[in-house]
Amino acid sequence: MSTATLTAPAPSRRASLRPRGLLWSVLRLHRTALWVWLAFVVATAGLLLWLTGPAAHDAQHQLETFGYAGVLKAASSSATFLSFTSGAYNDLFYDPDTLITLGGFAVALFAAGPLIGRELENGTAQLAWTQSVSPARWLAAKLAVPACFLVLGNGLLAALYRHLWNTHSNLLVAGIDPRSLYFSLGPATVVAPLLGLALGALIGLAVRRTLPALALSGFAYFLIYAFRGNHWPFQGRYTAPDPTSRSWAIDTSGATVPDPNCYTDRGCLAEHHIARFAREYLPSPDYWPRQLLETGVLLALTALAATAAFAVVRRRAT
Amino acid sequence: MSSTSTTPAVALEATGLGKRYGRKAAPALDDCSFRLPAGRISALVGPNGAGKSTLLALAAGLLHPTAGTLRVLGAAPGELRDRVAYLGQNKPLYPQLTIADTLRMGAELNPSRWDAAYAARIVEEGALHPGQKIRGLSGGQRTRVALALALGKRPALMLLDEPMADLDPLARHDLMGTLMADAAEHGTTVLMSSHIVSELADVCDHLLLLGGGRIRLGGGIDDLLAAHTLVTGRGTAADLAPHTVVESRPAGRGLTALIRREGPVDPAWQTEEPSLEELLLAHLRSPDAPALLTPATTTAPLAVQA
């Protein structure tokens, strides 16, 4: 070839830690989303730490004094109708779960809209593909960078939540809610938003229009949300809620005795020489099998959706 | 390059190229074959919907052809992304970025070839401040930034889809000048679609006329003009045989016709060389005229027609 090849002057910037190339471009384009995500993680982590620490004192005191009756008393102290804003510890305990679920929805919508769909609709994806970047590499960066932030953020939140569960799950009113929370917390908490990311990207690539992609992606994540925790067909029969309180009392001699059923009657408690109560709610031997099975299935679906997304982008452009 | 030594290096070579969007739609390109020699500044013209944007997007590796092959700088489309620049019709840019960030993106995504000083100069010539957001720019200013992004990577082949459509005459003149100076200095091949015929005559030395999904007219503009004659006189179109009549229309008592000469023209006819505009309009008005590709522009080893 006779075409003269121009060698660009070698870049003199050698700041090794500064993001380069596609990484820089993805971080710069989605800077706002990144800050929103960091704020979300910090706020949710703060809520979890608060629930682990100071917020639990009153409910803990009620449990120690009155046993399970104290837990029920603390739970019914709420003055508001909405459980999300109720001051009762039993309600607040589930708020981080709601936030993490909403975060997953936001991820799926973000992937279908701003991350992929809008770029295809505006033609800015084609702008990136006509730099020295192939569509497959572009998609890889678009998926990998958010995935890293998701794994780090949700990993931290899931770990804090597990810690909160181990510390204070005995302050929860027995029933169906603690059970479904218990089975949904773990590695699957981290993987589910990744599936949302991959599905959103796939839908964005296939639909190429922001609004329909948002709607479809929201619906897809709703399906994941509906099955999350303990409702997948592959998990077999849905296990019944556990209504027993699983609490016991300790008398002044230090011996473990059954709950004398005094409710909140202090005279009755004194009569039975009860020093304090303890409770261990819901340890379950099938937690890890269920959790790991769900994680595996979610990971497989994520891989499938990501592979399909790469197939779509390869079919569309070279 | 594997072609014979007499053929100049080829920037773009299409063989039986076809692209169809959906099964029911008519094909945008249909059995399209041509060759664009390297170093030419070629105008890609044709009626609306002739497949100009499709051809450019195929060459940029943004679409897959449904039939045939396309070679770009001797490789498959998309293989040499660092050496091919593409400017889409609607000049997509990220609205949330500043001009400086947009150029920075060009540097980050074209690490091997980026010429930052050159890209910055193109932007500065438009009196644009690097801190301005793309969102706040006018259409013409956006075109300038998009062009800076395309030129900054120092491409060997530039594919420009209606590059000047929304520029004011002065900016158009300036930017065309920048583009052409760059092309002349570095031997860049340019393929640019446009509707502004007068402009093409000034800057382009090569022409590809698309119609019905194929190249109807292809070659150096001087060669194409020289192959045609505008004749005026008394007579009918049939009297002009053996010449190929591209278009004829009545003028006074006789007719004016654009012909492709086959040998000398009967001196009874008044002859003149057509302008590029006349050549294009005549071919656009008569879609059934036979195709003409000059030897350097055909893919076949032998020229089909002289």
Coordinates of C-alpha atoms in Angstrom, one line a residue:
Chain A
M1 CA 0.0 0.0 0.0
S2 CA 1.2 3.4 -0.8
T3 CA -0.8 5.1 1.9
A4 CA 1.5 6.9 4.3
T5 CA 1.2 5.8 7.8
L6 CA 1.4 8.5 10.3
T7 CA 2.8 7.7 13.7
A8 CA 1.1 9.7 16.3
P9 CA 3.4 11.3 18.9
A10 CA 3.7 8.9 21.8
P11 CA 1.5 10.0 24.7
S12 CA 3.6 11.5 27.4
R13 CA 1.0 11.0 30.1
R14 CA 2.3 8.2 32.2
A15 CA 0.0 8.4 35.2
S16 CA -0.4 4.7 35.6
L17 CA -3.5 4.7 37.7
R18 CA -5.5 6.9 35.5
P19 CA -8.2 5.1 33.6
R20 CA -7.5 4.8 29.9
G21 CA -9.3 3.9 26.7
L22 CA -12.7 2.3 26.9
L23 CA -12.6 2.3 30.7
W24 CA -12.2 6.0 30.7
S25 CA -14.9 6.5 28.2
V26 CA -17.5 4.3 30.1
L27 CA -16.6 6.0 33.4
R28 CA -16.9 9.4 31.9
L29 CA -20.2 8.8 30.0
H30 CA -21.9 7.2 33.0
R31 CA -20.4 9.4 35.7
T32 CA -23.7 10.5 37.1
A33 CA -25.0 7.0 37.3
L34 CA -21.8 6.0 39.1
W35 CA -22.2 8.7 41.7
V36 CA -25.8 7.8 42.2
W37 CA -24.8 4.2 42.7
L38 CA -22.1 5.1 45.2
A39 CA -24.5 7.3 47.1
F40 CA -27.0 4.4 47.2
V41 CA -24.4 2.0 48.5
V42 CA -23.2 4.4 51.2
A43 CA -26.8 5.2 52.3
T44 CA -27.9 1.6 52.4
A45 CA -24.7 0.5 54.2
G46 CA -25.3 3.3 56.7
L47 CA -28.8 2.1 57.3
L48 CA -27.6 -1.5 57.8
L49 CA -24.9 -0.4 60.3
W50 CA -27.5 1.7 62.2
L51 CA -29.8 -1.3 62.3
T52 CA -27.0 -3.5 63.6
G53 CA -26.1 -0.9 66.3
P54 CA -28.1 1.8 67.9
A55 CA -31.5 1.1 66.3
A56 CA -31.7 -2.4 67.9
H57 CA -31.2 -1.4 71.5
D58 CA -34.9 -0.9 72.4
A59 CA -36.1 -4.1 70.7
Q60 CA -33.2 -6.0 72.2
H61 CA -34.1 -4.8 75.7
Q62 CA -37.8 -5.8 75.2
L63 CA -36.7 -9.3 74.1
E64 CA -34.4 -9.8 77.1
T65 CA -37.0 -8.5 79.5
F66 CA -40.2 -10.1 78.2
G67 CA -39.1 -12.8 75.7
Y68 CA -41.1 -13.2 72.5
A69 CA -43.9 -11.1 74.0
G70 CA -41.4 -8.2 74.1
V71 CA -40.6 -8.7 70.4
L72 CA -44.4 -8.5 69.6
K73 CA -44.8 -5.5 71.8
A74 CA -41.9 -3.7 70.1
A75 CA -43.2 -4.6 66.7
S76 CA -46.6 -3.2 67.4
S77 CA -45.3 0.1 68.6
S78 CA -45.4 1.6 65.1
A79 CA -47.5 4.7 64.8
T80 CA -47.6 4.8 61.0
F81 CA -49.5 2.8 58.5
L82 CA -46.7 2.4 56.0
S83 CA -44.3 -0.3 57.2
F84 CA -41.5 1.3 55.2
T85 CA -41.5 4.5 57.3
S86 CA -42.6 2.8 60.5
G87 CA -40.3 3.4 63.5
A88 CA -40.7 -0.3 64.6
Y89 CA -37.5 -2.3 64.4
N90 CA -39.3 -5.3 63.0
D91 CA -40.4 -3.1 60.0
L92 CA -37.1 -1.2 59.6
F93 CA -35.3 -4.5 59.4
Y94 CA -36.8 -5.1 55.9
D95 CA -36.1 -1.7 54.5
P96 CA -32.6 -2.4 53.2
D97 CA -34.0 -5.4 51.4
T98 CA -36.6 -3.1 49.7
L99 CA -33.8 -0.7 48.8
I100 CA -31.6 -3.5 47.4
T101 CA -34.5 -4.8 45.3
L102 CA -35.2 -1.3 44.0
G103 CA -31.5 -1.0 43.2
G104 CA -31.8 -4.1 41.1
F105 CA -34.7 -2.7 39.2
A106 CA -32.7 0.6 38.7
V107 CA -29.8 -1.4 37.3
A108 CA -32.0 -3.3 34.8
L109 CA -33.6 0.0 33.7
F110 CA -30.2 1.7 33.5
A111 CA -28.8 -1.1 31.3
A112 CA -31.7 -1.1 28.9
G113 CA -31.9 2.7 28.7
P114 CA -28.9 5.0 29.2
L115 CA -26.2 2.3 29.0
I116 CA -27.3 0.6 25.7
G117 CA -30.7 1.5 24.3
R118 CA -30.2 5.2 24.2
E119 CA -26.8 4.9 22.6
L120 CA -28.3 2.8 19.8
E121 CA -31.2 5.1 19.3
N122 CA -29.1 8.2 19.2
G123 CA -26.4 6.7 17.0
T124 CA -23.7 7.4 19.6
A125 CA -23.0 3.6 19.8
Q126 CA -22.1 3.8 16.1
L127 CA -19.9 6.8 16.9
A128 CA -17.9 4.6 19.4
W129 CA -17.8 1.7 16.9
T130 CA -16.2 3.9 14.2
Q131 CA -13.3 4.8 16.5
S132 CA -10.7 2.1 16.9
V133 CA -13.1 0.0 19.0
S134 CA -15.0 -3.0 17.8
P135 CA -18.7 -3.4 18.8
A136 CA -17.8 -6.5 20.8
R137 CA -15.1 -4.7 22.8
W138 CA -17.5 -1.8 23.3
L139 CA -20.1 -4.1 24.7
A140 CA -17.6 -5.9 26.9
A141 CA -16.6 -2.6 28.5
K142 CA -20.2 -1.5 28.8
L143 CA -21.0 -4.7 30.8
A144 CA -17.8 -5.3 32.7
V145 CA -17.4 -1.8 34.3
P146 CA -20.9 -1.6 35.8
A147 CA -20.7 -5.3 36.8
C148 CA -17.5 -4.6 38.8
F149 CA -19.3 -1.7 40.7
L150 CA -22.4 -3.9 41.2
V151 CA -20.4 -6.8 42.6
L152 CA -18.5 -4.6 45.0
G153 CA -21.5 -2.5 46.1
N154 CA -24.0 -5.4 46.5
G155 CA -21.3 -7.6 47.9
L156 CA -20.7 -5.1 50.7
L157 CA -24.4 -4.7 51.3
A158 CA -25.1 -8.5 51.3
A159 CA -22.3 -9.0 53.8
L160 CA -23.5 -6.3 56.1
Y161 CA -27.1 -7.6 55.8
R162 CA -25.9 -11.2 56.7
H163 CA -24.1 -9.7 59.7
L164 CA -27.2 -7.9 60.7
W165 CA -29.2 -11.1 60.3
N166 CA -26.8 -13.1 62.5
T167 CA -26.8 -10.4 65.2
H168 CA -30.5 -9.4 65.3
S169 CA -32.7 -11.8 63.5
N170 CA -34.0 -12.9 66.9
L171 CA -35.8 -9.5 67.1
L172 CA -38.1 -10.3 64.2
V173 CA -41.7 -11.4 64.5
A174 CA -42.0 -15.0 63.4
G175 CA -43.8 -15.7 60.1
I176 CA -43.4 -15.7 56.4
D177 CA -41.4 -12.4 56.1
P178 CA -38.2 -13.4 58.0
R179 CA -38.2 -16.7 56.1
S180 CA -38.2 -15.1 52.7
L181 CA -35.7 -12.5 53.7
Y182 CA -33.4 -15.2 55.1
F183 CA -33.4 -17.3 52.0
S184 CA -32.9 -14.4 49.6
L185 CA -29.8 -13.0 51.4
G186 CA -26.5 -14.1 50.2
P187 CA -24.5 -14.5 47.0
A188 CA -27.8 -14.5 45.1
T189 CA -28.4 -10.9 46.3
V190 CA -25.2 -10.0 44.4
V191 CA -25.9 -12.0 41.3
A192 CA -29.5 -11.0 40.7
P193 CA -28.7 -7.4 39.7
L194 CA -26.0 -8.7 37.4
L195 CA -28.7 -10.7 35.7
G196 CA -30.7 -7.5 35.5
L197 CA -27.7 -5.8 33.9
A198 CA -27.2 -8.5 31.3
L199 CA -30.9 -8.8 30.5
G200 CA -31.3 -5.0 30.3
A201 CA -28.3 -4.8 27.9
L202 CA -29.7 -7.7 25.8
I203 CA -33.1 -6.0 25.6
G204 CA -31.6 -2.6 24.8
L205 CA -29.5 -4.2 22.0
A206 CA -32.5 -6.1 20.6
V207 CA -35.1 -3.3 20.8
R208 CA -32.8 -0.3 20.1
R209 CA -35.4 2.1 21.3
T210 CA -35.1 3.6 24.8
L211 CA -38.7 3.6 26.0
P212 CA -39.8 0.1 24.9
A213 CA -36.5 -1.2 26.2
L214 CA -37.1 0.4 29.6
A215 CA -40.6 -1.2 29.7
L216 CA -39.4 -4.7 28.7
S217 CA -36.5 -4.6 31.0
G218 CA -38.6 -3.5 33.9
F219 CA -40.9 -6.4 33.3
A220 CA -38.0 -8.8 32.9
Y221 CA -36.6 -7.8 36.3
F222 CA -40.1 -8.0 37.8
L223 CA -40.1 -11.7 36.9
I224 CA -36.7 -12.2 38.5
Y225 CA -37.9 -10.3 41.6
A226 CA -41.1 -12.4 41.8
F227 CA -39.1 -15.6 41.9
R228 CA -36.2 -14.4 44.1
G229 CA -35.5 -16.0 47.4
N230 CA -37.6 -19.1 47.7
H231 CA -40.0 -19.2 44.9
W232 CA -38.1 -20.7 42.0
P233 CA -39.7 -23.9 40.5
F234 CA -36.3 -25.7 40.8
Q235 CA -36.3 -25.2 44.6
G236 CA -39.2 -27.6 45.0
R237 CA -42.1 -27.4 47.4
Y238 CA -42.4 -24.0 49.0
T239 CA -41.6 -24.5 52.7
A240 CA -44.2 -23.3 55.2
P241 CA -43.5 -20.3 57.4
D242 CA -42.2 -21.1 60.9
P243 CA -44.6 -19.6 63.4
T244 CA -42.9 -20.9 66.6
S245 CA -41.1 -18.3 68.6
R246 CA -38.0 -20.4 69.3
S247 CA -37.3 -18.5 72.5
W248 CA -36.4 -19.6 76.0
A249 CA -35.9 -18.1 79.4
I250 CA -33.0 -18.1 81.8
D251 CA -33.8 -18.0 85.5
T252 CA -31.8 -16.3 88.3
S253 CA -29.8 -19.5 88.9
G254 CA -28.6 -19.4 85.3
A255 CA -30.6 -22.5 84.2
T256 CA -32.5 -22.5 81.0
V257 CA -36.2 -22.9 81.5
P258 CA -39.2 -22.8 79.2
D259 CA -41.0 -19.5 78.6
P260 CA -43.4 -19.2 81.5
N261 CA -45.9 -17.3 79.2
C262 CA -46.1 -14.3 81.4
Y263 CA -46.3 -11.9 78.5
T264 CA -45.4 -8.5 79.8
D265 CA -46.5 -9.1 83.4
R266 CA -43.4 -8.2 85.5
G267 CA -44.9 -9.7 88.7
C268 CA -45.4 -13.0 87.0
L269 CA -41.8 -12.9 85.7
A270 CA -40.5 -12.3 89.2
E271 CA -42.6 -15.1 90.6
H272 CA -40.9 -17.5 88.1
H273 CA -37.4 -16.0 89.0
I274 CA -36.8 -15.2 85.3
A275 CA -33.6 -13.2 84.8
R276 CA -33.8 -12.8 81.1
F277 CA -34.9 -14.3 77.8
A278 CA -33.0 -15.5 74.7
R279 CA -34.0 -16.5 71.3
E280 CA -32.5 -17.9 68.2
Y281 CA -34.8 -17.5 65.2
L282 CA -34.7 -19.6 62.1
P283 CA -31.4 -21.4 61.7
S284 CA -32.1 -23.6 58.7
P285 CA -29.9 -26.4 57.4
D286 CA -31.2 -26.0 53.8
Y287 CA -30.1 -22.3 53.6
W288 CA -26.8 -23.0 51.7
P289 CA -28.2 -25.6 49.3
R290 CA -31.0 -23.3 48.4
Q291 CA -28.9 -20.2 48.2
L292 CA -26.1 -21.8 46.2
L293 CA -28.6 -23.4 43.8
E294 CA -30.3 -20.1 43.2
T295 CA -26.9 -18.3 42.8
G296 CA -25.9 -20.9 40.2
V297 CA -29.1 -20.7 38.2
L298 CA -28.9 -16.8 38.3
L299 CA -25.3 -16.9 37.2
A300 CA -26.1 -19.3 34.3
L301 CA -29.0 -17.1 33.2
T302 CA -26.6 -14.1 33.4
A303 CA -24.0 -15.8 31.2
L304 CA -26.8 -16.8 28.8
A305 CA -28.1 -13.2 28.5
A306 CA -24.6 -11.8 28.1
T307 CA -23.8 -14.4 25.4
A308 CA -27.0 -13.5 23.6
A309 CA -26.1 -9.8 23.8
F310 CA -22.8 -10.4 22.2
A311 CA -24.5 -12.5 19.5
V312 CA -26.9 -9.7 18.8
V313 CA -24.2 -7.1 18.5
R314 CA -22.1 -9.4 16.2
R315 CA -25.0 -10.1 14.0
R316 CA -25.8 -6.4 13.7
A317 CA -22.3 -5.1 13.0
T318 CA -18.9 -6.5 12.3
Chain B
M1 CA -2.6 -5.9 -2.3
S2 CA -3.2 -8.9 -4.6
S3 CA -4.5 -7.0 -7.7
T4 CA -2.3 -6.6 -10.8
S5 CA 0.5 -4.1 -10.7
T6 CA -1.1 -1.7 -13.2
T7 CA -4.1 -1.1 -11.0
P8 CA -3.7 1.6 -8.4
A9 CA -4.2 0.7 -4.8
V10 CA -7.9 0.2 -4.0
A11 CA -9.6 1.9 -1.0
L12 CA -13.0 0.3 -1.5
E13 CA -14.0 -2.7 -3.6
A14 CA -17.6 -4.0 -3.8
T15 CA -18.5 -7.2 -5.5
G16 CA -22.2 -8.1 -5.9
L17 CA -22.9 -6.2 -2.8
G18 CA -26.5 -6.4 -1.5
K19 CA -28.3 -5.1 1.6
R20 CA -31.9 -5.6 2.3
Y21 CA -33.7 -4.3 5.4
G22 CA -36.4 -6.9 6.2
R23 CA -37.9 -9.4 3.8
K24 CA -40.6 -7.2 2.3
A25 CA -38.7 -4.0 1.8
A26 CA -37.0 -3.4 -1.6
P27 CA -33.2 -3.9 -1.3
A28 CA -31.2 -0.7 -0.5
L29 CA -28.3 -2.1 -2.5
D30 CA -28.6 -4.8 -5.1
D31 CA -25.7 -6.5 -6.9
C32 CA -23.6 -3.4 -6.5
S33 CA -20.1 -3.7 -7.8
F34 CA -17.4 -1.0 -8.1
R35 CA -14.0 -0.1 -7.1
L36 CA -12.8 3.2 -5.6
P37 CA -9.1 3.8 -6.2
A38 CA -7.1 5.1 -3.2
G39 CA -6.3 8.8 -3.0
R40 CA -9.5 9.9 -4.7
I41 CA -12.0 12.3 -3.3
S42 CA -15.2 10.8 -4.5
A43 CA -18.7 12.1 -4.4
L44 CA -21.4 9.6 -3.7
V45 CA -24.6 10.9 -5.2
G46 CA -28.1 9.5 -5.9
P47 CA -31.7 10.2 -5.3
N48 CA -33.1 9.9 -1.8
G49 CA -33.3 6.2 -0.7
A50 CA -30.7 5.2 -3.3
G51 CA -28.6 3.4 -0.7
K52 CA -25.9 6.0 -0.1
S53 CA -26.1 5.9 3.7
T54 CA -26.3 2.1 3.5
L55 CA -23.2 1.8 1.4
L56 CA -21.2 4.1 3.8
A57 CA -22.4 2.2 6.9
L58 CA -21.5 -1.1 5.3
A59 CA -18.0 0.2 4.6
A60 CA -17.7 1.5 8.2
G61 CA -18.5 -2.0 9.5
L62 CA -21.7 -0.8 11.1
L63 CA -23.9 -3.2 9.1
H64 CA -23.6 -6.6 7.5
P65 CA -24.3 -7.0 3.8
T66 CA -27.0 -9.5 2.9
A67 CA -25.1 -10.5 -0.3
G68 CA -21.8 -10.0 -1.9
T69 CA -18.5 -8.8 -0.4
L70 CA -16.9 -5.4 0.4
R71 CA -13.2 -4.9 0.9
V72 CA -12.1 -1.8 2.8
L73 CA -8.4 -0.9 2.4
G74 CA -7.9 -4.5 1.4
A75 CA -9.5 -5.9 4.5
A76 CA -13.0 -6.9 5.6
P77 CA -15.1 -3.9 6.8
G78 CA -14.5 -3.3 10.5
E79 CA -11.1 -4.9 10.5
L80 CA -9.2 -1.7 10.2
R81 CA -11.3 0.6 12.4
D82 CA -8.3 2.6 13.4
R83 CA -7.7 3.7 9.8
V84 CA -11.3 4.4 8.7
A85 CA -13.3 7.4 9.8
Y86 CA -17.0 7.6 9.5
L87 CA -19.3 10.6 10.0
G88 CA -23.0 9.6 10.2
Q89 CA -25.7 11.6 8.7
N90 CA -27.1 12.9 12.0
K91 CA -23.6 13.6 13.4
P92 CA -24.1 11.6 16.7
L93 CA -22.1 12.9 19.6
Y94 CA -22.6 12.5 23.4
P95 CA -24.7 15.5 24.4
Q96 CA -23.5 15.3 28.1
L97 CA -19.8 15.7 27.2
T98 CA -17.9 18.9 26.7
I99 CA -16.0 19.5 23.5
A100 CA -12.8 18.8 25.4
D101 CA -14.1 15.5 26.7
T102 CA -15.3 14.6 23.2
L103 CA -11.9 15.1 21.8
R104 CA -10.4 13.3 24.9
M105 CA -12.6 10.4 24.0
G106 CA -11.2 10.4 20.5
A107 CA -7.7 10.2 22.0
E108 CA -8.7 7.4 24.4
L109 CA -10.5 5.3 21.8
N110 CA -7.9 5.8 19.0
P111 CA -4.7 5.4 21.0
S112 CA -2.4 4.5 18.1
R113 CA -3.2 7.4 15.7
W114 CA -4.8 10.3 17.5
D115 CA -3.5 13.8 16.6
A116 CA -4.7 15.9 19.4
A117 CA -3.3 19.2 18.1
Y118 CA -4.9 18.8 14.8
A119 CA -8.3 18.0 16.2
A120 CA -8.1 20.9 18.6
R121 CA -7.2 23.3 15.8
I122 CA -10.3 22.3 13.8
V123 CA -12.4 23.1 16.8
E124 CA -10.7 26.3 17.6
E125 CA -11.1 27.5 14.0
G126 CA -14.8 27.5 14.6
A127 CA -14.5 29.8 17.6
L128 CA -15.7 27.1 19.9
H129 CA -14.7 26.9 23.6
P130 CA -13.4 23.5 24.7
G131 CA -15.5 23.7 27.9
Q132 CA -18.8 24.0 26.0
K133 CA -21.2 21.1 26.3
I134 CA -22.2 19.4 23.0
R135 CA -25.8 19.7 24.1
G136 CA -25.6 23.5 23.7
L137 CA -24.1 23.6 20.2
S138 CA -25.9 24.4 17.0
G139 CA -26.1 21.8 14.3
G140 CA -23.2 23.3 12.3
Q141 CA -21.0 23.5 15.4
R142 CA -21.8 19.9 16.2
T143 CA -20.7 19.0 12.6
R144 CA -17.4 20.8 13.2
V145 CA -16.8 18.8 16.4
A146 CA -17.8 15.6 14.7
L147 CA -15.5 16.3 11.9
A148 CA -12.6 17.1 14.3
L149 CA -13.2 13.7 15.9
A150 CA -13.1 12.0 12.5
L151 CA -10.0 13.8 11.2
G152 CA -8.2 13.6 14.5
K153 CA -7.6 9.9 14.0
R154 CA -5.7 10.6 10.8
P155 CA -7.7 8.1 8.8
A156 CA -6.6 6.6 5.5
L157 CA -10.2 6.5 4.4
M158 CA -13.0 8.9 5.3
L159 CA -16.6 8.0 4.9
L160 CA -18.8 11.1 5.2
D161 CA -22.6 10.9 5.0
E162 CA -24.0 14.4 4.1
P163 CA -21.2 16.1 6.0
M164 CA -22.1 19.7 5.1
A165 CA -25.8 19.6 5.1
D166 CA -26.4 21.8 8.1
L167 CA -23.5 24.2 7.8
D168 CA -23.8 27.9 6.8
P169 CA -22.0 28.7 3.5
L170 CA -19.0 30.2 5.2
A171 CA -18.4 27.3 7.6
R172 CA -19.1 24.9 4.8
H173 CA -16.4 26.5 2.7
D174 CA -13.9 26.6 5.6
L175 CA -14.5 23.0 6.6
M176 CA -14.4 21.7 3.1
G177 CA -11.1 23.5 2.7
T178 CA -9.7 21.9 5.9
L179 CA -10.9 18.5 4.7
M180 CA -9.5 18.8 1.2
A181 CA -6.2 20.2 2.4
D182 CA -5.9 17.2 4.7
A183 CA -6.8 14.8 2.0
A184 CA -4.3 16.3 -0.4
E185 CA -1.5 16.4 2.2
H186 CA -1.9 12.9 3.4
G187 CA -3.4 11.1 0.4
T188 CA -6.6 10.3 2.3
T189 CA -9.3 8.7 0.3
V190 CA -12.7 10.4 0.8
L191 CA -16.1 9.1 -0.1
M192 CA -18.7 11.6 0.7
S193 CA -22.4 11.7 0.0
S194 CA -24.0 15.0 -0.8
H195 CA -26.9 16.7 -2.5
I196 CA -25.0 19.9 -3.1
V197 CA -23.9 19.4 -6.7
S198 CA -22.1 22.7 -7.1
E199 CA -19.9 21.9 -4.2
L200 CA -19.0 18.5 -5.4
A201 CA -17.7 19.9 -8.6
D202 CA -15.2 22.1 -6.7
V203 CA -13.8 19.5 -4.3
C204 CA -14.3 16.0 -5.8
D205 CA -12.3 14.4 -8.5
H206 CA -14.3 11.1 -8.6
L207 CA -18.0 10.3 -8.8
L208 CA -20.1 7.4 -7.8
L209 CA -23.8 7.8 -8.8
L210 CA -26.1 5.3 -7.0
G211 CA -29.5 4.4 -8.4
G212 CA -31.7 1.4 -8.0
G213 CA -29.2 -0.1 -5.6
R214 CA -26.3 -0.1 -8.1
I215 CA -23.6 2.2 -9.4
R216 CA -25.0 3.9 -12.5
L217 CA -22.0 6.1 -13.1
G218 CA -18.6 5.7 -11.7
G219 CA -15.2 7.2 -12.4
G220 CA -13.0 10.2 -12.5
I221 CA -15.2 13.3 -13.0
D222 CA -13.1 14.5 -15.9
D223 CA -13.3 11.1 -17.6
L224 CA -17.0 10.9 -17.2
L225 CA -17.5 14.4 -18.5
A226 CA -15.3 13.7 -21.4
A227 CA -17.3 10.6 -22.3
H228 CA -20.5 12.6 -22.6
T229 CA -21.6 15.3 -24.9
L230 CA -24.5 17.7 -24.8
V231 CA -25.9 18.0 -28.3
T232 CA -28.5 20.5 -29.6
G233 CA -30.0 20.4 -33.1
R234 CA -32.8 19.5 -35.3
G235 CA -33.7 15.8 -35.4
T236 CA -35.0 13.1 -33.2
A237 CA -33.4 11.0 -30.5
A238 CA -33.3 8.1 -33.0
D239 CA -31.1 10.2 -35.3
L240 CA -28.4 10.2 -32.7
A241 CA -27.6 6.5 -33.1
P242 CA -25.1 4.9 -32.6
H243 CA -24.5 7.1 -29.6
T244 CA -26.2 6.2 -26.3
V245 CA -28.9 8.8 -25.5
V246 CA -29.0 9.3 -21.7
E247 CA -31.6 12.0 -21.8
S248 CA -33.3 14.1 -24.4
R249 CA -35.8 16.8 -24.3
P250 CA -37.4 19.1 -26.8
A251 CA -35.7 22.5 -27.3
G252 CA -37.2 24.9 -29.8
R253 CA -37.8 23.0 -33.0
G254 CA -35.3 20.3 -32.3
L255 CA -34.0 18.7 -29.1
T256 CA -31.2 18.9 -26.6
A257 CA -29.8 15.6 -25.6
L258 CA -27.0 14.2 -23.4
I259 CA -25.3 11.4 -25.2
R260 CA -22.5 9.0 -24.5
R261 CA -20.4 9.2 -27.7
E262 CA -19.7 6.1 -29.8
G263 CA -17.3 7.7 -32.3
P264 CA -17.5 11.2 -33.7
V265 CA -20.7 13.2 -33.6
D266 CA -22.4 14.3 -36.8
P267 CA -21.3 17.9 -37.3
A268 CA -25.0 18.8 -38.0
W269 CA -25.4 18.8 -34.2
Q270 CA -24.1 21.6 -32.0
T271 CA -22.0 20.0 -29.3
E272 CA -20.6 21.1 -25.9
E273 CA -19.2 19.4 -22.9
P274 CA -21.8 19.1 -20.1
S275 CA -21.3 20.5 -16.7
L276 CA -21.2 18.0 -13.8
E277 CA -24.6 19.3 -12.7
E278 CA -26.0 18.6 -16.2
L279 CA -24.5 15.2 -16.2
L280 CA -25.9 14.3 -12.8
L281 CA -29.4 15.7 -13.5
A282 CA -29.6 13.9 -16.8
H283 CA -28.8 10.6 -15.2
L284 CA -31.0 11.2 -12.2
R285 CA -33.9 11.9 -14.6
S286 CA -33.4 8.8 -16.7
P287 CA -32.9 5.9 -14.3
D288 CA -33.0 3.4 -17.3
A289 CA -29.8 4.7 -18.9
P290 CA -27.2 2.0 -19.1
A291 CA -24.5 2.1 -16.4
L292 CA -21.0 3.5 -17.1
L293 CA -18.0 2.7 -15.0
T294 CA -14.5 3.7 -16.1
P295 CA -11.9 1.0 -16.1
A296 CA -10.3 2.0 -12.8
T297 CA -13.8 1.9 -11.1
T298 CA -14.9 -1.5 -12.3
T299 CA -14.2 -4.7 -10.4
A300 CA -14.1 -6.9 -13.5
P301 CA -10.7 -7.4 -15.1
L302 CA -11.9 -5.9 -18.4
A303 CA -13.8 -2.6 -18.7
V304 CA -17.4 -3.4 -19.6
Q305 CA -18.0 -0.3 -21.6
A306 CA -15.9 2.5 -22.9

